[in-house]
Coordinates of C-alpha atoms in Angstrom, one line a residue:
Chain A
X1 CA 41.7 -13.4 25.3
X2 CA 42.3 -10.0 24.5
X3 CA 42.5 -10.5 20.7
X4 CA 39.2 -12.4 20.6
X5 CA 37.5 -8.9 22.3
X6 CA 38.8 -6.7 20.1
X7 CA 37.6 -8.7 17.4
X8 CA 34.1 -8.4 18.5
X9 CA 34.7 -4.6 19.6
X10 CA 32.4 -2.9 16.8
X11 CA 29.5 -5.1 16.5
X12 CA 27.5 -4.9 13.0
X13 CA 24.2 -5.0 15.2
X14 CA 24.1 -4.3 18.9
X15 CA 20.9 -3.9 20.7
X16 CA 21.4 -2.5 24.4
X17 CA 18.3 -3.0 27.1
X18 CA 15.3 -2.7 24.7
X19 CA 11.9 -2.7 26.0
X20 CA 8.9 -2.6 23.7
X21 CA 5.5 -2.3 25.1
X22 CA 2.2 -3.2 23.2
X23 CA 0.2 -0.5 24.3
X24 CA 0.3 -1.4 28.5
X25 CA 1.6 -4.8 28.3
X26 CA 5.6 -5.2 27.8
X27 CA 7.1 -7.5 25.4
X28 CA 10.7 -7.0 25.6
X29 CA 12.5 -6.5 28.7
X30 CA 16.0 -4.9 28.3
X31 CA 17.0 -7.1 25.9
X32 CA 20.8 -7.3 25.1
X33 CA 22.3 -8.8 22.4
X34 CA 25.4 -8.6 19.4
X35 CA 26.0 -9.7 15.9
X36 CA 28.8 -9.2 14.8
X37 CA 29.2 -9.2 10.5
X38 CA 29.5 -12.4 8.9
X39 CA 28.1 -14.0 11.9
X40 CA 24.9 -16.8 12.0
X41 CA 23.1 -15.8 15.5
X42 CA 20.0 -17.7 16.1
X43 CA 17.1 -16.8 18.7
X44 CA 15.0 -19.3 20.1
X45 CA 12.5 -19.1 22.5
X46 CA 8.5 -20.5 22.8
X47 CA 5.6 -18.8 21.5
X48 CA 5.1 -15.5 22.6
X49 CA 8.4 -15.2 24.1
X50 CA 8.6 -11.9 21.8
X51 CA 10.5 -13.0 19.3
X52 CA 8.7 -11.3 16.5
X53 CA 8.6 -8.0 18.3
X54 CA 12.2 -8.0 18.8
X55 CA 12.8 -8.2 15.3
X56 CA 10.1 -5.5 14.2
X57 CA 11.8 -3.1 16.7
X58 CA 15.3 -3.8 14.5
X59 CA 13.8 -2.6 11.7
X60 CA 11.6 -0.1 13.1
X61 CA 8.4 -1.2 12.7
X62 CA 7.5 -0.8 16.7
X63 CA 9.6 1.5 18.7
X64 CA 11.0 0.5 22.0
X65 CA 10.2 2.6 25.1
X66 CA 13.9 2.1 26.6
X67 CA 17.0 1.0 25.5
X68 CA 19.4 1.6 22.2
X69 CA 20.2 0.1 18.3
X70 CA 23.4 0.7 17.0
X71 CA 23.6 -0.6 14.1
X72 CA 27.1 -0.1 12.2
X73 CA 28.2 2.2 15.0
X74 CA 25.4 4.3 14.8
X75 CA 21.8 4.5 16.6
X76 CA 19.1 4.0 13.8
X77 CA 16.2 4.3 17.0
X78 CA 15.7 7.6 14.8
X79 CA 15.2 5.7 11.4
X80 CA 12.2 5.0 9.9
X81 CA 11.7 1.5 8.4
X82 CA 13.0 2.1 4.5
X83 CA 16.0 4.1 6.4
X84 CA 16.7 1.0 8.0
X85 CA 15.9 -0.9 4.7
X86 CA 18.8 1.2 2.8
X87 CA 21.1 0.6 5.3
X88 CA 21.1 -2.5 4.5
X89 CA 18.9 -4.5 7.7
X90 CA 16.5 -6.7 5.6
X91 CA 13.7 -9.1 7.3
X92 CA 12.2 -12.0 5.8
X93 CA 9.1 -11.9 8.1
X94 CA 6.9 -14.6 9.7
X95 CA 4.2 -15.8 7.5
X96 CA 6.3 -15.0 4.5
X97 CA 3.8 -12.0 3.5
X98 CA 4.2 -11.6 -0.2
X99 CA 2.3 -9.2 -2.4
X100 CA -0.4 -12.0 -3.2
X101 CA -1.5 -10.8 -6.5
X102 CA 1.6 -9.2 -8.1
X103 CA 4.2 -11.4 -10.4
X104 CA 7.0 -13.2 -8.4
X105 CA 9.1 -11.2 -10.5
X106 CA 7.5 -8.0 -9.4
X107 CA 7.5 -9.2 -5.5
X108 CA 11.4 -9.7 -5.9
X109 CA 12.4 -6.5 -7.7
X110 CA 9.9 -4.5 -4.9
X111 CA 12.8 -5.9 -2.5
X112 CA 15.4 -3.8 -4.1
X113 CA 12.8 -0.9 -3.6
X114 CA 15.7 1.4 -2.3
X115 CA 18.0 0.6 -4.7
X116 CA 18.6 1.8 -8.4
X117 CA 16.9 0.1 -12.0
X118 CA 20.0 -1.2 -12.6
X119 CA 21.4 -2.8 -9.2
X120 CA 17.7 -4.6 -9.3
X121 CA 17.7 -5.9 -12.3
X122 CA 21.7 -7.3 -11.8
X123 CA 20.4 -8.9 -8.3
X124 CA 17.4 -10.3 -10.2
X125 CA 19.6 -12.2 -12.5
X126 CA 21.4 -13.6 -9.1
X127 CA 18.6 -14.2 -7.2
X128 CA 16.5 -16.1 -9.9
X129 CA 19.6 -18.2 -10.5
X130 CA 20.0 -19.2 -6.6
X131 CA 16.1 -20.3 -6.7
X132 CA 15.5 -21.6 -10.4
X133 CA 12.2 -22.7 -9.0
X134 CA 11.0 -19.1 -9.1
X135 CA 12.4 -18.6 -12.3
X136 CA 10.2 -21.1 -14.0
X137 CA 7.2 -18.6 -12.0
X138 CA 8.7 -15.8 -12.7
X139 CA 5.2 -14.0 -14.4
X140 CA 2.7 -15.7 -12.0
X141 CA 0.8 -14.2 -9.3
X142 CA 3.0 -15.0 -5.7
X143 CA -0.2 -16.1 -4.2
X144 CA -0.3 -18.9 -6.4
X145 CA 3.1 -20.7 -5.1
X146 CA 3.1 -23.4 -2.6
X147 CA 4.7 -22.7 1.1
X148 CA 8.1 -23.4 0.3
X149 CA 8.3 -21.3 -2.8
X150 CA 6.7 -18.7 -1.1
X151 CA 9.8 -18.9 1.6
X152 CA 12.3 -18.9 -1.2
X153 CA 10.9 -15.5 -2.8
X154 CA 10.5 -13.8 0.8
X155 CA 14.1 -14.8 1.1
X156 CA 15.1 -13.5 -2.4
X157 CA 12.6 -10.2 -1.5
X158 CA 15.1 -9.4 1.3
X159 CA 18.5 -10.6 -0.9
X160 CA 17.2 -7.9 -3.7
X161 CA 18.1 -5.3 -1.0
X162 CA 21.7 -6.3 -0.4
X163 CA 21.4 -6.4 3.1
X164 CA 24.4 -6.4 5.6
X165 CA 22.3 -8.0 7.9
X166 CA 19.4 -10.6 7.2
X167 CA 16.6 -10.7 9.5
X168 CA 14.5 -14.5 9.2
X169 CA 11.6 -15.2 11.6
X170 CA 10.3 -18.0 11.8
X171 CA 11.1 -19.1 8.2
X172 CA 10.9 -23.1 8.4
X173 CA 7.2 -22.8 10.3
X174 CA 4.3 -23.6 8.6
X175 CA 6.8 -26.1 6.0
X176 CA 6.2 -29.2 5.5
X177 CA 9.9 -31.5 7.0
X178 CA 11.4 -31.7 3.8
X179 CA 11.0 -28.1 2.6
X180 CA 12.3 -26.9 6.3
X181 CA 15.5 -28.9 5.9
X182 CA 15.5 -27.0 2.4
X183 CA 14.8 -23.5 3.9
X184 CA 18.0 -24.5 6.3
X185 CA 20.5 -25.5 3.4
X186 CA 19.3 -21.7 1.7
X187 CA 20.4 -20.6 5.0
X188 CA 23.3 -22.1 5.6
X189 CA 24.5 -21.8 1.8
X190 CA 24.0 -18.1 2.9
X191 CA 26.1 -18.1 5.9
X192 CA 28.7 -19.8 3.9
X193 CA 28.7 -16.7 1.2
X194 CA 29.4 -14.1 4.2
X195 CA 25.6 -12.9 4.4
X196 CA 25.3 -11.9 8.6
X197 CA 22.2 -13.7 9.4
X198 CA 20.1 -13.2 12.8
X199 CA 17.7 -16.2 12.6
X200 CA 14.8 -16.3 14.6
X201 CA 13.2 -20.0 15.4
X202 CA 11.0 -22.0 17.2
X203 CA 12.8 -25.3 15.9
X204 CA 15.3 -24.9 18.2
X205 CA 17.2 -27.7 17.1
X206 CA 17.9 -27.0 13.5
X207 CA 18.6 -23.2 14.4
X208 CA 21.3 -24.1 17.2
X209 CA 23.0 -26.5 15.1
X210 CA 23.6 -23.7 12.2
X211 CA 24.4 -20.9 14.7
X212 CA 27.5 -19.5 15.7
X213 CA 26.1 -18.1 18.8
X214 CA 22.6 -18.3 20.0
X215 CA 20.5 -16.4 22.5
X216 CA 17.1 -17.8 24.4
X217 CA 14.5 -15.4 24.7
X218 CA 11.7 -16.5 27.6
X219 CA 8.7 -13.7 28.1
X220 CA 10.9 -11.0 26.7
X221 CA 14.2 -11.5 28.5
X222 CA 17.0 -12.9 27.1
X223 CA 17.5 -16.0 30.0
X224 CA 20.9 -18.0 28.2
X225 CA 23.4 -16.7 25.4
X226 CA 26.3 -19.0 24.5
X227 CA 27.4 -20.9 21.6
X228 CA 25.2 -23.0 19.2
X229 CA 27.0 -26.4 20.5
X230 CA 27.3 -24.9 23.9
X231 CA 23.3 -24.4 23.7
X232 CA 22.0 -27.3 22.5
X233 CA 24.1 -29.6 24.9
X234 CA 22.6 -27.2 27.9
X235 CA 20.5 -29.2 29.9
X236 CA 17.8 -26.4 30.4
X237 CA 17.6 -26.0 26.4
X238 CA 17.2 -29.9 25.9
X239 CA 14.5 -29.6 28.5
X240 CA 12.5 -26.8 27.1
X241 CA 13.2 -26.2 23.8
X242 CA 14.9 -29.7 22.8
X243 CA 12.3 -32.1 23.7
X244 CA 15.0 -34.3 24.7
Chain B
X1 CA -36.7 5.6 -31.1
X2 CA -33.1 4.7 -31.5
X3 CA -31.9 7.8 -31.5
X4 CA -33.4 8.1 -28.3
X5 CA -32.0 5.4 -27.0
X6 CA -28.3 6.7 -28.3
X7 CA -28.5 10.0 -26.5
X8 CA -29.8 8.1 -23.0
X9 CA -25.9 6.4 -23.6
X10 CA -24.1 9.3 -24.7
X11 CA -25.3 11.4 -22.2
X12 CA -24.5 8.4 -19.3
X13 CA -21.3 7.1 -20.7
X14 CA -20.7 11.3 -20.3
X15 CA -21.5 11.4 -16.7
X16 CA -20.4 7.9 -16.0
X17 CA -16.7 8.9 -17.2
X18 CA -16.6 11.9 -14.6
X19 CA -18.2 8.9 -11.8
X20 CA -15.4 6.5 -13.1
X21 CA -12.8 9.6 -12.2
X22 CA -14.2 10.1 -8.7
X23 CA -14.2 6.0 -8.3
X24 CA -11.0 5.8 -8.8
X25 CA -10.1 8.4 -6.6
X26 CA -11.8 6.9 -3.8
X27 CA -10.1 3.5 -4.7
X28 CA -7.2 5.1 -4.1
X29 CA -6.9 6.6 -1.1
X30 CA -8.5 3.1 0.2
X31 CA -5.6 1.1 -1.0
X32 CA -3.1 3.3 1.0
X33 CA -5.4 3.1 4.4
X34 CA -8.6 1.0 4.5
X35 CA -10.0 5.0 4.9
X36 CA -12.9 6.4 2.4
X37 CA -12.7 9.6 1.6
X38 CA -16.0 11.8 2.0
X39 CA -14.3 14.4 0.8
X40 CA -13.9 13.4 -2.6
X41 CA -16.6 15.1 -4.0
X42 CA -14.8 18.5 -2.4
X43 CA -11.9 17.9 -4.9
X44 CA -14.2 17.3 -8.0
X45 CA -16.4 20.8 -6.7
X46 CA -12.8 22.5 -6.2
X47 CA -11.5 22.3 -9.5
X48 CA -14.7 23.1 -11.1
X49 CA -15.0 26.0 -9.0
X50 CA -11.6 27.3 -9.1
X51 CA -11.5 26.8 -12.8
X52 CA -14.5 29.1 -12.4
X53 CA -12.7 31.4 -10.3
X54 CA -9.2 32.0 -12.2
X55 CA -11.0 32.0 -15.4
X56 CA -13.2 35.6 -13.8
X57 CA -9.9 36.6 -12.8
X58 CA -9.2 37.3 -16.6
X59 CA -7.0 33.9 -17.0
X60 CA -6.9 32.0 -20.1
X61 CA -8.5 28.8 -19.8
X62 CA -5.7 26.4 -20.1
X63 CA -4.1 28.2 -17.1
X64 CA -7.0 28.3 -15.4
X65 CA -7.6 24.6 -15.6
X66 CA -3.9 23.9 -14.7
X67 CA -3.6 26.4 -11.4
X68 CA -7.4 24.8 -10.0
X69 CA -5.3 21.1 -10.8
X70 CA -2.5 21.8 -8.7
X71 CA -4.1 23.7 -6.2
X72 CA -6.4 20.9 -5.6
X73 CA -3.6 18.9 -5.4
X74 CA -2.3 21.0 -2.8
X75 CA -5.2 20.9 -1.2
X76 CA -5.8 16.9 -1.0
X77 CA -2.2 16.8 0.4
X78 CA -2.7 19.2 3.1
X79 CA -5.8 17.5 4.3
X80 CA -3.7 14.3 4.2
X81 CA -0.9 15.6 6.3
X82 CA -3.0 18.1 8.8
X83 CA -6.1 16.0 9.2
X84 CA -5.3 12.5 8.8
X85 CA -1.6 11.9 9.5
X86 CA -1.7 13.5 13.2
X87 CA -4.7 10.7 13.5
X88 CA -2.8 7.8 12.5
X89 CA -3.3 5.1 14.6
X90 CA -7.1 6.5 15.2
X91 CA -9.4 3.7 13.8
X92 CA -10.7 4.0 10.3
X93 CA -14.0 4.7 11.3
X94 CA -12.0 7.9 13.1
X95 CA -10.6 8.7 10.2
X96 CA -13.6 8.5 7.7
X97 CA -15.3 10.9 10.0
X98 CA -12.0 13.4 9.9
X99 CA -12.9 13.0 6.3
X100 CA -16.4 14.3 6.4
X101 CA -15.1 16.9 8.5
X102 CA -12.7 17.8 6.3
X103 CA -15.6 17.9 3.2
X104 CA -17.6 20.2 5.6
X105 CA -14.9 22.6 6.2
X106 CA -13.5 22.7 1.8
X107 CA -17.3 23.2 1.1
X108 CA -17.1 26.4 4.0
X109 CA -13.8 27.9 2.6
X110 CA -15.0 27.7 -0.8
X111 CA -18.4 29.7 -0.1
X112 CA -16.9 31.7 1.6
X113 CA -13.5 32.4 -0.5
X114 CA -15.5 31.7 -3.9
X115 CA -19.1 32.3 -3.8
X116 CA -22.7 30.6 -3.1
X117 CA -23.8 30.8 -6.8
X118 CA -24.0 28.6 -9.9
X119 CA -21.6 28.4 -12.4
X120 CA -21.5 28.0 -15.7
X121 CA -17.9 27.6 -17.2
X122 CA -17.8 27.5 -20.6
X123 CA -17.2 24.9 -22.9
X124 CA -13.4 24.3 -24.1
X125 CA -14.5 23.9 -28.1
X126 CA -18.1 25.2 -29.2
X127 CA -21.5 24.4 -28.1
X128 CA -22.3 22.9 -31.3
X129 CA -23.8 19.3 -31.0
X130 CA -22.6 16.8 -33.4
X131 CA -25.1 14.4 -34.9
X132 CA -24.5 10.9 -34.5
X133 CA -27.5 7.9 -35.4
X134 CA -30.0 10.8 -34.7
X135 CA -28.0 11.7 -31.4
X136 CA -27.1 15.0 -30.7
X137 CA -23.6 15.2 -29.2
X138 CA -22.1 18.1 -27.1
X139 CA -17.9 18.3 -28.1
X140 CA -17.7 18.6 -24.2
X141 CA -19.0 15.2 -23.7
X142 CA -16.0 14.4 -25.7
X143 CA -13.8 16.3 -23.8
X144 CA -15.3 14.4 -20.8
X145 CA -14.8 11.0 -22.5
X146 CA -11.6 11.3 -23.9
X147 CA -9.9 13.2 -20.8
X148 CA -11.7 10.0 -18.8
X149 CA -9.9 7.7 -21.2
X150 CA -6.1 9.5 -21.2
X151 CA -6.9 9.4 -17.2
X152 CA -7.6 5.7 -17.0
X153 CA -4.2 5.1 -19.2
X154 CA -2.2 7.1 -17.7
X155 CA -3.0 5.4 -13.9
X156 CA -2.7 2.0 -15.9
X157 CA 0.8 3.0 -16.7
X158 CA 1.4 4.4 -13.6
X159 CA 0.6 1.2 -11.9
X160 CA 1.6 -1.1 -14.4
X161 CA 4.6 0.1 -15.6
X162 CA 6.7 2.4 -12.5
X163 CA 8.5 2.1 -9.6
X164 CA 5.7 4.0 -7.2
X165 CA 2.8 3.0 -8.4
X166 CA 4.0 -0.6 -7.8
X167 CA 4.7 0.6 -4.5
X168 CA 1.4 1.8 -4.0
X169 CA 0.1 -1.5 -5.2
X170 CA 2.4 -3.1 -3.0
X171 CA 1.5 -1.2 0.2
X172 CA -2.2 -2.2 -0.4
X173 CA -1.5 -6.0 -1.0
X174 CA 0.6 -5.3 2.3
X175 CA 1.0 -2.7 4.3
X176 CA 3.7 -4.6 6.5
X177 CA 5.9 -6.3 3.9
X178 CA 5.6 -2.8 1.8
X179 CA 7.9 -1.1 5.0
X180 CA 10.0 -4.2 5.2
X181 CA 10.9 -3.8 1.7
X182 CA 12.1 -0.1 2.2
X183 CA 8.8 1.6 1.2
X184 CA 7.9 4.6 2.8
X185 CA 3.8 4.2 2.9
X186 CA 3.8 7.8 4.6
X187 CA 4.9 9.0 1.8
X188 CA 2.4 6.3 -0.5
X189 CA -0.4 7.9 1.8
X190 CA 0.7 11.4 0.7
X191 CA 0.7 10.5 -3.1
X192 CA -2.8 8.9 -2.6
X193 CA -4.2 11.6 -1.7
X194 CA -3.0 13.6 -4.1
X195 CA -3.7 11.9 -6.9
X196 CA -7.3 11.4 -5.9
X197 CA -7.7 15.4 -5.7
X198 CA -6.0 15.3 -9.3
X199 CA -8.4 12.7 -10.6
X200 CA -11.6 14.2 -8.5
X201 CA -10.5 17.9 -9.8
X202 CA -10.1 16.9 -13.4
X203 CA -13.2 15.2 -13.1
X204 CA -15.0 18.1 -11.8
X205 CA -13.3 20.8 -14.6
X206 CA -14.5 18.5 -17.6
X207 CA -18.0 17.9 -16.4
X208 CA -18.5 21.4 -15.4
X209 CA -19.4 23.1 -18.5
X210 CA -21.8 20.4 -18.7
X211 CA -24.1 20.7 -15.7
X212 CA -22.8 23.9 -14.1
X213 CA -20.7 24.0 -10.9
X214 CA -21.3 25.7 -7.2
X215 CA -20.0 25.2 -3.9
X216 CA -22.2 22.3 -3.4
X217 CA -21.7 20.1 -6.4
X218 CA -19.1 17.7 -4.9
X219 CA -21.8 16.4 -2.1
X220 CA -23.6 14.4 -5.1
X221 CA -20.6 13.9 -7.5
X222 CA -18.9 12.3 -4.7
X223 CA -21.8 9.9 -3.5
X224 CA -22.2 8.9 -7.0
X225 CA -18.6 8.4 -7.3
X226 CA -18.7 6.1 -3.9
X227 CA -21.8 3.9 -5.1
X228 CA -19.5 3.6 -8.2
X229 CA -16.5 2.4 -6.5
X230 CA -18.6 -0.2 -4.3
X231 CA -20.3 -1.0 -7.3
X232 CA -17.0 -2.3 -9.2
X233 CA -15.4 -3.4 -5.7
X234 CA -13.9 -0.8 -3.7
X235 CA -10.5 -0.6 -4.4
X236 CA -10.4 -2.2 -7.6
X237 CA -8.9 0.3 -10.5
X238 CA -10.9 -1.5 -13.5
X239 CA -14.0 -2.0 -10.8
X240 CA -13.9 2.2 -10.5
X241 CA -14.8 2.5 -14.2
X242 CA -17.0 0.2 -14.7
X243 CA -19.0 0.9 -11.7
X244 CA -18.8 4.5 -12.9
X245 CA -20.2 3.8 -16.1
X246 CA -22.7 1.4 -14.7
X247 CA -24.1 4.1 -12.8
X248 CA -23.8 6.9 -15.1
X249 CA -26.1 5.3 -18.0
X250 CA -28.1 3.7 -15.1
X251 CA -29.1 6.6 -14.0
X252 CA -29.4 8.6 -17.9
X253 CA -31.4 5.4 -18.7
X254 CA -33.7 5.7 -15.6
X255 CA -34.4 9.6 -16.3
X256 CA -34.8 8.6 -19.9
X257 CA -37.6 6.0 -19.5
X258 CA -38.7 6.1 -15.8
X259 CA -38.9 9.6 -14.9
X260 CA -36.1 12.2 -14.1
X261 CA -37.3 12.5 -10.4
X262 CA -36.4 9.3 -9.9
X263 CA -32.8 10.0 -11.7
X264 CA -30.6 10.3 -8.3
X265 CA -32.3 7.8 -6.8
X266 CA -30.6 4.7 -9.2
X267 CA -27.2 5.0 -8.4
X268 CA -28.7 4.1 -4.6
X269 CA -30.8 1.4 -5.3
X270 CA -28.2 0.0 -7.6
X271 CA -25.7 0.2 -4.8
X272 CA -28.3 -1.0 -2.0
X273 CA -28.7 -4.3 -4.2
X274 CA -25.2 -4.7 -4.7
X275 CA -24.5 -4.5 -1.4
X276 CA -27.3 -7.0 -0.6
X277 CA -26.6 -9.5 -3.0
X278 CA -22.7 -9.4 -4.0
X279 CA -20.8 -7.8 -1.1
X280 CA -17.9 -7.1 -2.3
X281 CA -19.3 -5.4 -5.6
X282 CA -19.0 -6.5 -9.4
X283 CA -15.5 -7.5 -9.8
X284 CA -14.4 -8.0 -6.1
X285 CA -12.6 -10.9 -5.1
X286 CA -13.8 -13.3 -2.8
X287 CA -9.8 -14.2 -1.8
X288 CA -7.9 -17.0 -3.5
X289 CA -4.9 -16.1 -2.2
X290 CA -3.1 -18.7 0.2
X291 CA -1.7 -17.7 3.5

């Protein structure tokens, strides 16, 4: 289908045959792997697979030690982090990691860090109206929220910066059932406003069944790629990641 | 009896204000990187000394005071992006030591630029004490106090109140989600530093008319400034000034009633107990925060 190829010609994110090492021991094994904008891609894979490490090396915080990022049609490999930031790659990482003792409201308008007074405080308004449970919080210390409000504002952090692509790891872990459904529906509500979204998960389940497409990441290779459906009706997934 | 007891405070809220100054430099530059900086004291000792210096070269004393600032500055910066950035993923022990390397090398340059000898600068407005409850007051103490105070506010508004200081406050609650949110802690490592050689150097230019300045007189204005800032919890801005205070009329007390041989020694003992009994100082926290 030739129209379907050019559609996905210029990928928003492509990253060609990274490797990261941590010090001697390699993480990421010439990974490969497209979003394309207003896509929902989901990674799953087990602990350790090197999930987390993929996405630091998107936005910069480790370096790979072979491969490529183009991001927008452009390498970013160059770019420091808060490059990365204002072009518009924002990560909601694992464990949430909020400025414990500063205001939710200060926590959320750090996420627009690279972008003007004026665009904050307009995204603010948005962003407090999509999670009116932080709005009620707004002046207390971020430490002081429960899990699931604790995703929500690492969630809004990241939205502050506008980002063209959202980076989640691992946001439903640690969440108690209902909140995880919760943290889904923000993430599919998301989706459905055009956000691109590369969601990293150990639920495999829930993550598949949002996706678009979905890749599987075992001991830093990328071992399956394929639709959402087509991935959680492969027998391998069911068998390892499934529980079925 | 009083009265005495007036001048012991004066005279330690005095030298507690130049501590506080030092603390808070130290604080800091800890936020940014976990690292303490030995070379604090160097700071305090180069604006003193330059002050000193420009003022012999025939400059008018505001100048003076303003060039020995920014040159400090300067020099706080370099040492953060020659010594300590090439180092960067050195351990923080590694680092520490860079900075007592660093100390060693300022006090070098400066005897050998400068000169070995005391220095008295000269106070900005008269020598003549004013009399309070029996208590005589030099104006430079309130020159001390009051530029402690409009130091304090301004890094309270800083941090409070605008974009980069909330950064900085940001990177030290968390050094990872600081870059994931766009900040550049290079850069917030940079600023630290300078703004610990602007603190330390206005520290060391108030007190200086005071209690004379040399090429030495950072080694024991900076320890003091450290036990200060363990004192009030390292890295805790409100901590810095009390523990400065603390110390300073601690130690004006001690000299007072004990004995003034034994006047260095309290800031140590007060920090040995500390350390002994409430680890992480006055006002540290002992982590509330949830995961």
């Amino acid at each position: 289908m030739p129209q379907k190829a050019a559609e996905r010609a210029v990928p928003l994110l492509s990253v060609r045959g990274v490797s990261t090492h941590y010090g001697r021991i390699q993480a990421l094994r010439e990974v490969d792997l497209e979003i394309a904008e207003g896509e929902l891609v989901a990674l799953v894979g087990a602990n350790g697979a090197g999930k987390t490490t993929l996405l630091r090396t998107i936005s910069g915080i480790l370096a790979p030690s072979a491969g490529d990022i183009v991001f927008d049609g452009h390498s970013i490999l160059r770019a420091q982090p808060d490059r990365r930031v204002e072009m518009g790659i924002a990560q909601v990482p694992e464990g949430r990691q909020m400025f414990g003792p500063m205001s939710v409201e200060d926590n959320l308008v750090l996420g627009a860090f690279t972008r003007t007074k004026t665009e904050a405080e307009a995204d603010l308004a948005v962003v407090l109206d999509k999670f009116p449970q932080l709005r009620d919080k707004q002046r207390e210390p971020a430490g002081t929220l429960s899990g699931g409000q604790q995703q929500m504002l690492a969630i809004g952090r990241a939205l502050m910066a506008r980002p063209r692509l959202l980076l989640l790891d691992e946001p439903s872990m640690g969440l108690a059932p209902n909140l995880a459904d919760e943290t889904f529906a923000t993430i599919r509500s998301l989706k459905a406003a055009g956000t691109t979204v590369f969601l990293v998960e150990q639920n495999a389940s829930a993550a598949l069944a949002l996706a678009d497409r979905g890749y599987v990441l075992e001991t830093g290779r990328i071992v399956l790629a394929d639709t959402g459906r087509a991935l959680l009706e492969n027998e391998k997934v069911q068998a390892a990641y499934l529980g079925l | 009896m009083f009265a005495e007891f007036l001048q012991f405070l004066f005279t330690g809220i005095t030298v507690g204000a130049t501590y506080a100054l030092v603390a808070m430099g130290f604080s800091i530059i800890y936020n940014a990187s976990h690292v303490i900086n030995f070379a604090q004291g160097e700071f305090v000792m180069l604006g003193g000394m330059g002050t000193v210096y420009l003022l012999a070269a025939g400059l008018p004393l505001p100048v003076a005071i303003i060039i020995a600032v920014a040159m400090t500055v300067v020099v706080g910066m370099l040492l953060e992006k020659l010594a300590i950035e090439p180092a960067r993923n050195a351990s923080v022990v590694t680092l520490i030591i860079i900075t007592i390397g660093a100390s060693i090398f300022l006090r070098g340059v400066a005897q050998v630029v400068m000169d070995k000898e005391f220095h008295a600068m000269p106070a900005f407005t008269g020598e003549d004490p004013i009399v309070i409850g029996g208590a005589a007051i030099l104006p430079q103490s309130l020159w001390v106090i009051g530029g402690g105070v409009m130091m304090v506010l301004a890094l309270w508004f800083f941090f409070e109140r605008m974009k980069m200081g909330k950064a900085m406050l940001a990177t030290a609650y968390n050094p990872l989600a600081a870059r994931l949110v766009g900040i550049n802690t290079k850069m917030v490592l940079l600023l630290s530093f300078g703004l610990a050689a602007f603190l330390g150097s206005v520290g060391g230019i108030l007190i200086a008319p005071m209690s004379a300045t040399y090429y030495e007189v950072g080694i024991m204005l900076g320890l003091k400034g450290f036990c200060a800032a363990i004192l009030g919890g390292l890295g805790r801005g409100w901590g810095a000034v009390a523990g400065g205070l603390i110390v300073g009329i601690a130690e004006s007390m001690g000299a007072g009633y004990i004995s003034s041989e034994y006047k260095d020694a309290i800031a140590f003992i007060l920090i040995l107990l500390v350390l002994f009994f409430m680890p992480s100082g006055l006002f540290g926290t002992r982590g509330t925060e949830r995961v």
